[in-house]
Amino acid sequence: MDESTTPQDSRLSGAAFEKLANDSTREMFPEYDEAAMALCFNLIRLANRITTDLEVSVHRPGSLSFSAFRLLFAIRAVGAGYPNELARLSSVSSASMSSLLNTLEKYGLVTREADASDKRKTLVRLTPLGEGRVAELARKNSLRESDWAEGLTRTEATILTELLRKLLLHHPPRPQD
């Protein structure tokens, strides 16, 4: 976009935005890794787009946030768990976990109880209502994920999944300040 164009005048395509982002990065840091930037730039854009779509299309209409669904789904998948481990598995921040559990407990979807082996610890479990809600939303979520996956062949989806798992296992060292 040039200076005479305002955001209201035109909608910048994703490819045009990516090119501008590359150009801008090159100006600021000429020796940047263009392939790495393109990978991360597009992964982040896609993850945000899918997350927003699932939130708007599936979970908000089901009266829950996507974070709440991920937490319920984690409990469904692993069984009763400790809040800190459930937060990690569902990608929910520790800071928001207590509030989220309060809300889910208020709706009758989870219970919290003292761990029988260590009364200082709390276990979180799904209630029967929570089981039903997570099953209903998991079905809708899965159908929407299938809609997204239709952009790839099954072979492409399998290859991309393997590559994403590989990236998820890679942890670059933290930079030293």
Coordinates of C-alpha atoms in Angstrom, one line a residue:
M1 CA 0.0 0.0 0.0
D2 CA 1.4 3.4 -0.8
E3 CA 0.8 6.5 1.3
S4 CA -2.2 7.6 -0.7
T5 CA -4.0 4.3 0.0
T6 CA -5.9 4.0 3.2
P7 CA -6.8 0.6 4.7
Q8 CA -10.5 1.4 3.9
D9 CA -9.6 1.7 0.1
S10 CA -8.4 -1.8 -0.4
R11 CA -8.0 -5.1 1.2
L12 CA -4.4 -6.4 1.2
S13 CA -4.2 -10.1 0.2
G14 CA -2.3 -12.5 2.3
A15 CA 0.4 -13.0 -0.3
A16 CA 0.8 -9.2 -0.7
F17 CA 1.1 -8.9 3.1
E18 CA 3.7 -11.6 3.2
K19 CA 5.7 -9.9 0.5
L20 CA 5.5 -6.6 2.4
A21 CA 6.5 -8.3 5.6
N22 CA 9.5 -9.9 3.9
D23 CA 10.5 -6.6 2.3
S24 CA 10.2 -4.8 5.7
T25 CA 12.3 -7.5 7.5
R26 CA 14.9 -7.4 4.8
E27 CA 15.2 -3.6 5.3
M28 CA 15.6 -4.0 9.0
F29 CA 17.7 -7.2 9.0
P30 CA 19.2 -7.9 5.6
E31 CA 20.7 -11.3 6.6
Y32 CA 17.4 -12.7 7.8
D33 CA 16.4 -16.3 6.8
E34 CA 13.6 -15.7 4.3
A35 CA 12.5 -19.4 4.3
A36 CA 12.3 -19.5 8.1
M37 CA 10.4 -16.3 8.2
A38 CA 7.9 -17.5 5.6
L39 CA 7.4 -20.8 7.5
C40 CA 6.7 -19.1 10.9
F41 CA 4.8 -16.2 9.4
N42 CA 2.4 -18.5 7.6
L43 CA 2.1 -21.1 10.4
I44 CA 1.2 -18.3 12.9
R45 CA -1.3 -16.8 10.4
L46 CA -2.9 -20.2 9.8
A47 CA -3.1 -21.2 13.4
N48 CA -4.7 -17.9 14.3
R49 CA -7.2 -18.2 11.5
I50 CA -8.2 -21.7 12.4
T51 CA -8.4 -20.9 16.1
T52 CA -10.6 -17.9 15.4
D53 CA -12.8 -19.9 13.0
L54 CA -13.3 -22.8 15.5
E55 CA -14.1 -20.2 18.2
V56 CA -16.7 -18.4 16.1
S57 CA -18.1 -21.4 14.2
V58 CA -18.2 -24.1 16.9
H59 CA -17.4 -23.1 20.4
R60 CA -19.0 -19.7 21.0
P61 CA -22.3 -21.0 19.6
G62 CA -21.9 -23.8 22.0
S63 CA -21.6 -21.3 24.9
L64 CA -18.0 -22.0 25.6
S65 CA -14.7 -20.6 24.6
F66 CA -12.2 -22.6 22.6
S67 CA -9.9 -22.6 25.7
A68 CA -12.7 -24.2 27.7
F69 CA -13.3 -26.8 25.0
R70 CA -9.6 -27.6 24.8
L71 CA -9.5 -28.1 28.6
L72 CA -12.6 -30.3 28.6
F73 CA -11.2 -32.3 25.7
A74 CA -7.9 -32.7 27.6
I75 CA -9.7 -34.0 30.6
R76 CA -11.8 -36.3 28.4
A77 CA -8.6 -37.7 26.7
V78 CA -6.5 -38.2 29.8
G79 CA -9.1 -38.6 32.6
A80 CA -8.9 -36.7 35.9
G81 CA -5.9 -34.5 36.1
Y82 CA -4.1 -31.9 38.1
P83 CA -4.8 -28.3 37.0
N84 CA -1.1 -27.5 36.1
E85 CA -0.8 -30.6 33.8
L86 CA -4.2 -30.0 32.2
A87 CA -3.2 -26.4 31.6
R88 CA -0.1 -27.6 29.8
L89 CA -1.9 -30.2 27.7
S90 CA -4.7 -27.8 26.7
S91 CA -2.4 -24.9 26.0
V92 CA -4.2 -22.8 28.6
S93 CA -2.1 -20.4 30.6
S94 CA -1.7 -21.1 34.3
A95 CA -2.9 -17.6 35.0
S96 CA -6.3 -18.2 33.4
M97 CA -6.7 -21.8 34.6
S98 CA -8.4 -21.0 37.9
S99 CA -10.9 -18.7 36.2
L100 CA -11.6 -21.2 33.5
L101 CA -12.1 -24.0 36.1
N102 CA -14.4 -21.7 38.1
T103 CA -16.5 -21.1 35.1
L104 CA -16.7 -24.8 34.0
E105 CA -17.5 -25.8 37.6
K106 CA -20.3 -23.2 37.8
Y107 CA -21.7 -24.6 34.5
G108 CA -21.6 -28.1 36.1
L109 CA -19.1 -29.4 33.5
V110 CA -16.2 -30.3 35.9
T111 CA -15.7 -31.0 39.6
R112 CA -12.6 -30.4 41.7
E113 CA -11.8 -32.7 44.5
A114 CA -8.9 -33.3 46.8
D115 CA -6.5 -36.1 45.6
A116 CA -6.9 -39.1 47.8
S117 CA -3.2 -39.7 48.0
D118 CA -2.2 -36.1 48.6
K119 CA -4.9 -33.9 50.1
R120 CA -2.9 -30.7 49.1
K121 CA -3.5 -31.5 45.4
T122 CA -6.7 -31.0 43.5
L123 CA -8.0 -33.4 40.8
V124 CA -10.3 -32.1 38.1
R125 CA -12.9 -34.4 36.6
L126 CA -15.6 -34.2 34.0
T127 CA -19.2 -34.5 35.2
P128 CA -21.7 -36.4 33.2
L129 CA -22.9 -33.1 31.8
G130 CA -19.3 -32.2 30.9
E131 CA -18.9 -35.6 29.1
G132 CA -22.0 -34.8 27.0
R133 CA -20.9 -31.3 26.2
V134 CA -17.4 -32.2 25.2
A135 CA -18.7 -35.1 23.0
E136 CA -21.1 -32.7 21.3
L137 CA -18.5 -30.0 20.7
A138 CA -15.8 -32.5 19.7
R139 CA -18.0 -33.8 16.9
K140 CA -18.7 -30.3 15.6
N141 CA -15.0 -29.3 16.0
S142 CA -13.9 -32.4 14.1
L143 CA -16.3 -31.7 11.2
R144 CA -15.0 -28.1 11.0
E145 CA -11.4 -29.4 11.0
S146 CA -12.3 -31.7 8.1
D147 CA -13.6 -28.6 6.3
W148 CA -10.1 -27.0 6.8
A149 CA -8.3 -30.2 5.8
E150 CA -10.2 -30.3 2.4
G151 CA -7.6 -27.8 1.1
L152 CA -5.1 -30.6 1.0
T153 CA -5.0 -34.1 -0.4
R154 CA -4.8 -36.9 2.2
T155 CA -1.2 -37.4 1.3
E156 CA -0.4 -33.7 1.7
A157 CA -2.2 -33.6 5.0
T158 CA -0.2 -36.6 6.3
I159 CA 3.1 -35.1 5.2
L160 CA 2.3 -31.7 6.7
T161 CA 1.2 -33.4 10.0
E162 CA 4.6 -35.3 10.1
L163 CA 6.5 -32.1 9.5
L164 CA 4.5 -30.2 12.1
R165 CA 5.2 -32.9 14.7
K166 CA 8.8 -32.7 13.9
L167 CA 8.8 -28.9 14.5
L168 CA 6.8 -29.4 17.7
L169 CA 9.7 -31.7 19.0
H170 CA 12.3 -29.1 18.1
H171 CA 13.1 -26.6 20.8
P172 CA 15.7 -24.0 19.8
P173 CA 17.8 -22.9 22.7
R174 CA 16.7 -19.8 24.5
P175 CA 18.6 -16.7 23.5
Q176 CA 21.2 -15.4 26.0
D177 CA 20.7 -11.7 26.8

